[in-house]
mmCIF file with all atom_site columns, C-alpha atoms in Angstrom:
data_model
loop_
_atom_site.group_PDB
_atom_site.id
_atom_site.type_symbol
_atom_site.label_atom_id
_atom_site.label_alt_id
_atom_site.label_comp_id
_atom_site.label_asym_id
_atom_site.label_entity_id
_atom_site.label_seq_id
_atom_site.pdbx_PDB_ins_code
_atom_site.Cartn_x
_atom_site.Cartn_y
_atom_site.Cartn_z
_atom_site.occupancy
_atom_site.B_iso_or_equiv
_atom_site.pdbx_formal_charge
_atom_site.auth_seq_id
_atom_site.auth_comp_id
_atom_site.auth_asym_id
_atom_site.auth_atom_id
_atom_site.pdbx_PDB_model_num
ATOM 1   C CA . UNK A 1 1   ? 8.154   6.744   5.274   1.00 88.00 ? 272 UNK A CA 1
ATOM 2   C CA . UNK A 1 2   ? 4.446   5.594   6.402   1.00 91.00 ? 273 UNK A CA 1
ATOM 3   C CA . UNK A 1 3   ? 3.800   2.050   4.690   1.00 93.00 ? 274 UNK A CA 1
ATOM 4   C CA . UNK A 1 4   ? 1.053   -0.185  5.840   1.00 94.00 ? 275 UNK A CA 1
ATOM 5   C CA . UNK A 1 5   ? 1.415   -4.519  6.869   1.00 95.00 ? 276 UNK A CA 1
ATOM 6   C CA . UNK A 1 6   ? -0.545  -6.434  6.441   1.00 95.00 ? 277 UNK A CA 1
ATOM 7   C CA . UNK A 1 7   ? -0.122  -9.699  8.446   1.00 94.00 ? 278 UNK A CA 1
ATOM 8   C CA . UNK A 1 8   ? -1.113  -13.479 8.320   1.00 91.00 ? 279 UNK A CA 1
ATOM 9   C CA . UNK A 1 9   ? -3.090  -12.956 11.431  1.00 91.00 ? 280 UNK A CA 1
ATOM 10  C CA . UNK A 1 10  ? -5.734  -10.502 9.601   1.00 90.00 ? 281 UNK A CA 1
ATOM 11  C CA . UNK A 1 11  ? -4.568  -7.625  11.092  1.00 91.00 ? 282 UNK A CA 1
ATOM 12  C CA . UNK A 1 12  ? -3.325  -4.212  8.566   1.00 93.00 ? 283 UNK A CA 1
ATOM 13  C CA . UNK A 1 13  ? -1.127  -1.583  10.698  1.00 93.00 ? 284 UNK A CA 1
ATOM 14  C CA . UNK A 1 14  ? 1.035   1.464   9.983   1.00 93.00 ? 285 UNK A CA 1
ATOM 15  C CA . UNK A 1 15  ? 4.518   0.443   9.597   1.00 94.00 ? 286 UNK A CA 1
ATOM 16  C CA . UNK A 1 16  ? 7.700   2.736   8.941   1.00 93.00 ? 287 UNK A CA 1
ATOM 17  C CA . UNK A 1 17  ? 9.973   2.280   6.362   1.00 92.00 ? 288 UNK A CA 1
ATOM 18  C CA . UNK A 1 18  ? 13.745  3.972   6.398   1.00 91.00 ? 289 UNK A CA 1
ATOM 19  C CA . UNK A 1 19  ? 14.832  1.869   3.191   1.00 89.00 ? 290 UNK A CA 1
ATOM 20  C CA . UNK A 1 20  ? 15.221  -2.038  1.923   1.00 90.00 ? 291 UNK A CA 1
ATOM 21  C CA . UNK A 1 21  ? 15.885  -3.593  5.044   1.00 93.00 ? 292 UNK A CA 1
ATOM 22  C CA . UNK A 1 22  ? 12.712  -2.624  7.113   1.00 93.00 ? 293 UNK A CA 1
ATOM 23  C CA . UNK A 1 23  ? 10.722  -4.757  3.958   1.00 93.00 ? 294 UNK A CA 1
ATOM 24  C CA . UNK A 1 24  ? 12.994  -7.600  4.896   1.00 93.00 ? 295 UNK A CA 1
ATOM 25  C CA . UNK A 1 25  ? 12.177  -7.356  7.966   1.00 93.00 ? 296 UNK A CA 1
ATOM 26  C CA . UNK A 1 26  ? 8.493   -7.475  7.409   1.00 92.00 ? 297 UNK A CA 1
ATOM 27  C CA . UNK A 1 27  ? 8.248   -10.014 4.921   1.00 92.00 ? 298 UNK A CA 1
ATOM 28  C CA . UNK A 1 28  ? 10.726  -12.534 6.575   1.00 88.00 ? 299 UNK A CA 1
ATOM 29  C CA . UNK A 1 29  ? 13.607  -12.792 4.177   1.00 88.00 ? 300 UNK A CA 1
ATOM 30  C CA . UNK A 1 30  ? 14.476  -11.644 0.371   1.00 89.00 ? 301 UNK A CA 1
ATOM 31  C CA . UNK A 1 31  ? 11.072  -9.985  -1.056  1.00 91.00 ? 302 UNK A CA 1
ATOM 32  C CA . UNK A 1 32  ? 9.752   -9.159  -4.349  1.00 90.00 ? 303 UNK A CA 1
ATOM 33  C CA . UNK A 1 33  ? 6.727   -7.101  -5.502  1.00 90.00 ? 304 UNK A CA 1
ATOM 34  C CA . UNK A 1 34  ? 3.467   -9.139  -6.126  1.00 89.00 ? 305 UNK A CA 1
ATOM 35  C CA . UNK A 1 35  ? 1.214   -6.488  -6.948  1.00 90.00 ? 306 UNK A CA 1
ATOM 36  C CA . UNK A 1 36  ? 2.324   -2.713  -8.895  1.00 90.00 ? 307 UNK A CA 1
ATOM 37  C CA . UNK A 1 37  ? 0.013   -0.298  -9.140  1.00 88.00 ? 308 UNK A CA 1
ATOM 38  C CA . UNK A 1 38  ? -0.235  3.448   -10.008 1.00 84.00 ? 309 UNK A CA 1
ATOM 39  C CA . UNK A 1 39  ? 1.333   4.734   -6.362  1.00 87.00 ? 310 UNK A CA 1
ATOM 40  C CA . UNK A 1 40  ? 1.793   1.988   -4.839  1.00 91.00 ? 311 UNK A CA 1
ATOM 41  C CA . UNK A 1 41  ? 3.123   -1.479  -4.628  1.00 92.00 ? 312 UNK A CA 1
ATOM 42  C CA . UNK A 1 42  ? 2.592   -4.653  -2.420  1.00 93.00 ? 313 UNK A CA 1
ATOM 43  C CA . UNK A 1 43  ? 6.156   -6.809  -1.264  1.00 93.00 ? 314 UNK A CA 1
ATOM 44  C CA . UNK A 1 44  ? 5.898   -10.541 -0.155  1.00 91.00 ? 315 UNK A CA 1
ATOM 45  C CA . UNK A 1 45  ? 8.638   -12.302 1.035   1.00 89.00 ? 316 UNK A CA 1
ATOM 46  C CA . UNK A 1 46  ? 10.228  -13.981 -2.445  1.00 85.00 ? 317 UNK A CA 1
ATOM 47  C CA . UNK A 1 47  ? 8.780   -17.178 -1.659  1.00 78.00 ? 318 UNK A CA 1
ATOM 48  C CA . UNK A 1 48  ? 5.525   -16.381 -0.640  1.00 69.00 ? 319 UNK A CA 1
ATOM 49  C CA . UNK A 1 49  ? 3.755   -17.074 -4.083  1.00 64.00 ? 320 UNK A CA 1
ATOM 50  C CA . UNK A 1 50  ? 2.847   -20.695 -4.520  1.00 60.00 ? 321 UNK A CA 1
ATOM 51  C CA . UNK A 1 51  ? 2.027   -21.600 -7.572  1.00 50.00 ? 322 UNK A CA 1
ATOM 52  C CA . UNK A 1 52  ? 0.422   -24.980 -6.293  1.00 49.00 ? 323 UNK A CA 1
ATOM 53  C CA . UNK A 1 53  ? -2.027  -25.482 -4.029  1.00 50.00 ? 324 UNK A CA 1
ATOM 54  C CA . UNK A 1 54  ? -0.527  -27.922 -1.623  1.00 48.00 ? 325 UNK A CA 1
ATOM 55  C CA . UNK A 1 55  ? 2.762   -26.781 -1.591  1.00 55.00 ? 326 UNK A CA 1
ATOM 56  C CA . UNK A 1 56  ? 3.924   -24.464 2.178   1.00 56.00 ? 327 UNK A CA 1
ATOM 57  C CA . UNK A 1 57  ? 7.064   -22.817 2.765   1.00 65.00 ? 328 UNK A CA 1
ATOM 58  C CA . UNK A 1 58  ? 6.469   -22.554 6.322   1.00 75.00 ? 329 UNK A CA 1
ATOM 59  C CA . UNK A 1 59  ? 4.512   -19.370 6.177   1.00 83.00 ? 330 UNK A CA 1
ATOM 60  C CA . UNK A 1 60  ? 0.948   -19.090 7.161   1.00 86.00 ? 331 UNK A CA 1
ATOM 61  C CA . UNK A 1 61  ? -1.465  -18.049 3.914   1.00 86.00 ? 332 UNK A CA 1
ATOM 62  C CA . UNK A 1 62  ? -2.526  -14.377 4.149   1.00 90.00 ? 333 UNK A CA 1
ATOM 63  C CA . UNK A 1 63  ? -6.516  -14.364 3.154   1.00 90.00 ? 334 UNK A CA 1
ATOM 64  C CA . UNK A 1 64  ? -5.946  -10.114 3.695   1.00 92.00 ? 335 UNK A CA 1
ATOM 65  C CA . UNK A 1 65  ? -3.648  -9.823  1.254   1.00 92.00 ? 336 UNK A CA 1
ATOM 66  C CA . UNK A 1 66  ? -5.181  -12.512 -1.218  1.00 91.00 ? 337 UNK A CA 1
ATOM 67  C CA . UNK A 1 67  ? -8.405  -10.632 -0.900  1.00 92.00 ? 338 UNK A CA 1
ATOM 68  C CA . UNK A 1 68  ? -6.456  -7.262  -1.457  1.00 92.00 ? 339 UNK A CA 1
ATOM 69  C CA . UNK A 1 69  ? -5.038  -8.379  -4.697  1.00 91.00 ? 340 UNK A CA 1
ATOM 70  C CA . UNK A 1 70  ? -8.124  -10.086 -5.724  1.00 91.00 ? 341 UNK A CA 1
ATOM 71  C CA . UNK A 1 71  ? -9.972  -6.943  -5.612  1.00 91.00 ? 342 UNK A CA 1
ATOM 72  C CA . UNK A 1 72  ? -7.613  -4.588  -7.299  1.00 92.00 ? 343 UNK A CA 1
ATOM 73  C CA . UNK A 1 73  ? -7.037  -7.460  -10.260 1.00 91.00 ? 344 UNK A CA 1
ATOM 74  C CA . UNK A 1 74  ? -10.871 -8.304  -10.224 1.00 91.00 ? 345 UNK A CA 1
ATOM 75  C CA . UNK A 1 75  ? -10.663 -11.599 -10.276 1.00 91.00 ? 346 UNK A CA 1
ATOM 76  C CA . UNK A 1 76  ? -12.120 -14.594 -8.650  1.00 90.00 ? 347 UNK A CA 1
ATOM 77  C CA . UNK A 1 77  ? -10.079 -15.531 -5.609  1.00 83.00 ? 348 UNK A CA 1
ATOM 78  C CA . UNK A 1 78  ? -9.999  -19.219 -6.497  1.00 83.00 ? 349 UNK A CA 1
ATOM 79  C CA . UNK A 1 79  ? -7.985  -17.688 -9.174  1.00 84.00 ? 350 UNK A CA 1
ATOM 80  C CA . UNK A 1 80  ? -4.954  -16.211 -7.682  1.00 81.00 ? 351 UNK A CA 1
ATOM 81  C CA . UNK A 1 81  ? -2.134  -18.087 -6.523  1.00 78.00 ? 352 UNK A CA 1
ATOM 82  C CA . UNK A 1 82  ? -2.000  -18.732 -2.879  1.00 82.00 ? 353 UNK A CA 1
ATOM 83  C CA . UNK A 1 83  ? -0.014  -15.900 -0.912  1.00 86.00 ? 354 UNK A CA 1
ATOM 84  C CA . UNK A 1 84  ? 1.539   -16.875 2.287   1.00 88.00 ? 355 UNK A CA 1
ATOM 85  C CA . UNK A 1 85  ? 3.513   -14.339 5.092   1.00 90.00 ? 356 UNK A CA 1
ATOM 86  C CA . UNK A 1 86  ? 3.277   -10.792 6.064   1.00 93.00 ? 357 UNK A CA 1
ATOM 87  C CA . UNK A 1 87  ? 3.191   -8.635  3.211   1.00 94.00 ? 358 UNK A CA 1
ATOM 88  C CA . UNK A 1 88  ? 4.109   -4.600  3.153   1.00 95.00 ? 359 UNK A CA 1
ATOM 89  C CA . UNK A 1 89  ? 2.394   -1.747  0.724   1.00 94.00 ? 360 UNK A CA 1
ATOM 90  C CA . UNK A 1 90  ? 4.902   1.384   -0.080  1.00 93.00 ? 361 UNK A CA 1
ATOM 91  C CA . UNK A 1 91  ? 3.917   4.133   -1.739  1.00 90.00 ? 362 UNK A CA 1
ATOM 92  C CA . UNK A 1 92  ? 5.924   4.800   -4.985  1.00 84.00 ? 363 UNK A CA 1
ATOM 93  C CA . UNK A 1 93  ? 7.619   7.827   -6.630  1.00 79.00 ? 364 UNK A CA 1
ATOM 94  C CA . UNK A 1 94  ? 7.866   8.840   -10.245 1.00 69.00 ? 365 UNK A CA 1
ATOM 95  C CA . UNK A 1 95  ? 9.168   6.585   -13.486 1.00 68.00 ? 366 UNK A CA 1
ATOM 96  C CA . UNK A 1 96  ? 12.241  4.720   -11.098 1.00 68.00 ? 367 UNK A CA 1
ATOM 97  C CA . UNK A 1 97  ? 9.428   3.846   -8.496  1.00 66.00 ? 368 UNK A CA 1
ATOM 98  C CA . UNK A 1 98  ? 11.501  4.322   -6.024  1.00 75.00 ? 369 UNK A CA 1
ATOM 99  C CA . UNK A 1 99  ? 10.047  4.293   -2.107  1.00 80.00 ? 370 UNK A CA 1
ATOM 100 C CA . UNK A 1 100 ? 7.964   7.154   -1.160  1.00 82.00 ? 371 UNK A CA 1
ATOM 101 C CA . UNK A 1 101 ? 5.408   7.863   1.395   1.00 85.00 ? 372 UNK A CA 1
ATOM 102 C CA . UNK A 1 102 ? 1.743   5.397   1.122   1.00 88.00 ? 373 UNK A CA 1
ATOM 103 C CA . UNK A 1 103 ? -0.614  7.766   0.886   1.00 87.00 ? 374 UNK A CA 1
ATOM 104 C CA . UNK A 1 104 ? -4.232  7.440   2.966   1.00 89.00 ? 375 UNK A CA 1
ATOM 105 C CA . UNK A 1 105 ? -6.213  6.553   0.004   1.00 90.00 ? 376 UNK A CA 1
ATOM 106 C CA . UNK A 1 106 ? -3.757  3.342   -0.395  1.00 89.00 ? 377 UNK A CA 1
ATOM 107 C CA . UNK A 1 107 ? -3.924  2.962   2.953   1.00 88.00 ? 378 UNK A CA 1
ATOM 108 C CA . UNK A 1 108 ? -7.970  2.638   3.452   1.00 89.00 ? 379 UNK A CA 1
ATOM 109 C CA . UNK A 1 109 ? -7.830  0.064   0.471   1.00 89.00 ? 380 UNK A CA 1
ATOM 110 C CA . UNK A 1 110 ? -5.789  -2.192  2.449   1.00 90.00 ? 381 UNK A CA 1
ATOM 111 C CA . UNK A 1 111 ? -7.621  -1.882  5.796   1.00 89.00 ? 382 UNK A CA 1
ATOM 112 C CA . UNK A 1 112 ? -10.795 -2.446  3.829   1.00 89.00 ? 383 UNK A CA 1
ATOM 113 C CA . UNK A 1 113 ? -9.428  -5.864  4.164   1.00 88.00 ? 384 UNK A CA 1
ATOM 114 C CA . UNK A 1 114 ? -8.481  -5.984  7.502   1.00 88.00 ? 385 UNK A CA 1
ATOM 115 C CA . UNK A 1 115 ? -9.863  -9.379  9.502   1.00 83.00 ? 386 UNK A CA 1
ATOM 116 C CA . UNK A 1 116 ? -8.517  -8.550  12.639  1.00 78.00 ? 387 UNK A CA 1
ATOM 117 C CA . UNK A 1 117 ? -10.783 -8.700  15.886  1.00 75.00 ? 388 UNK A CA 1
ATOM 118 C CA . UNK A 1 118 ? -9.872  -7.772  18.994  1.00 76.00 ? 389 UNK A CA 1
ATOM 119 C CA . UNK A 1 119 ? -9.888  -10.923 21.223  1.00 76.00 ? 390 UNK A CA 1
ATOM 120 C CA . UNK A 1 120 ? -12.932 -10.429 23.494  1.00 75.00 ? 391 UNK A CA 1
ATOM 121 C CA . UNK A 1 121 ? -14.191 -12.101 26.674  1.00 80.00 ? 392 UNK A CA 1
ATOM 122 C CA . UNK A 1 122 ? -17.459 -12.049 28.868  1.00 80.00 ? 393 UNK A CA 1
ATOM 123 C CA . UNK A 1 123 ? -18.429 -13.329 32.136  1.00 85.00 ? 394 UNK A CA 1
ATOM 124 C CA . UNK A 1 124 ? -21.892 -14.436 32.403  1.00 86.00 ? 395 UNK A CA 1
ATOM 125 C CA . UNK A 1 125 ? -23.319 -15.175 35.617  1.00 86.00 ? 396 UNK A CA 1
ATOM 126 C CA . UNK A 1 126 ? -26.307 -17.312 36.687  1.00 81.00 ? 397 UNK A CA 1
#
C-alpha cells in the first residue's frame, strides 16, 4: 500500500507498506500513532515524543512533521511537543482502522510541508 515519509532531513517521499514491519522500519524501532485523523494516521517511532524540551533520544527533531501536526491541530507550534525521527502517514480503513492505501489528498497535505532542496552548486567565473 502507497504511504508517504516524511524524514528528519525535510524531505516527504512515497513509501510502500506490505504490513507492521515496513513502519518499523521507517520509524527506527517500536512506533505508535501521534496524530489520527479521518483516513489517515501519522506513526513515530514510540519514543519520538518528548515531552521536555531538552530531553534527545538520539533522533534528529522533524520540523516537517511538527509543522504537519501543527497545522491539522491548529495550534501554535511552540505548543506541540517536540517530535524527533522519520515519521510514516497510512491511509486507514473503516471502524478497526486497519492499513489501507494513503490517498493523494493525504498525500499533498504532507508534501505541503516538505523542506527538502535539492543540493545545488554553481561555478562562477571571473
Amino acid at each position: 500500500m502507497r504511504a508517504t515519509i516524511i524524514r528528519t532531513n525535510g524531505r516527504v517521499e512515497d513509501f510502500v507498506v506490505h504490513d507492521y514491519r515496513d513502519i518499523q522500519n521507517a520509524v527506527g524501532g517500536l512506533f505508535c500513532a501521534v496524530l489520527q485523523q479521518d483516513g489517515y494516521t501519522l506513526y513515530g517511532n514510540d519514543e519520538a515524543k518528548i515531552a521536555s524540551v531538552g530531553e534527545t533520544i538520539g533522533m534528529p527533531l522533524n520540523l516537517s512533521a511538527m509543522l504537519l501536526v501543527s497545522h491539522v491541530m491548529e495550534c501554535d507550534l511552540q505548543d506541540l511537543v517536540t517530535l524527533h525521527g522519520d515519521f510514516i502517514m497510512v491511509g486507514e480503513d473503516g471502524e478497526e482502522r486497519d492499513i489501507a492505501e494513503l490517498n493523494q489528498e493525504h498525500t499533498a497535505l504532507a508534501e505541503k510541508f516538505c523542506m527538502w532542496q535539492e543540493p545545488q552548486m554553481s561555478i562562477t567565473t571571473l
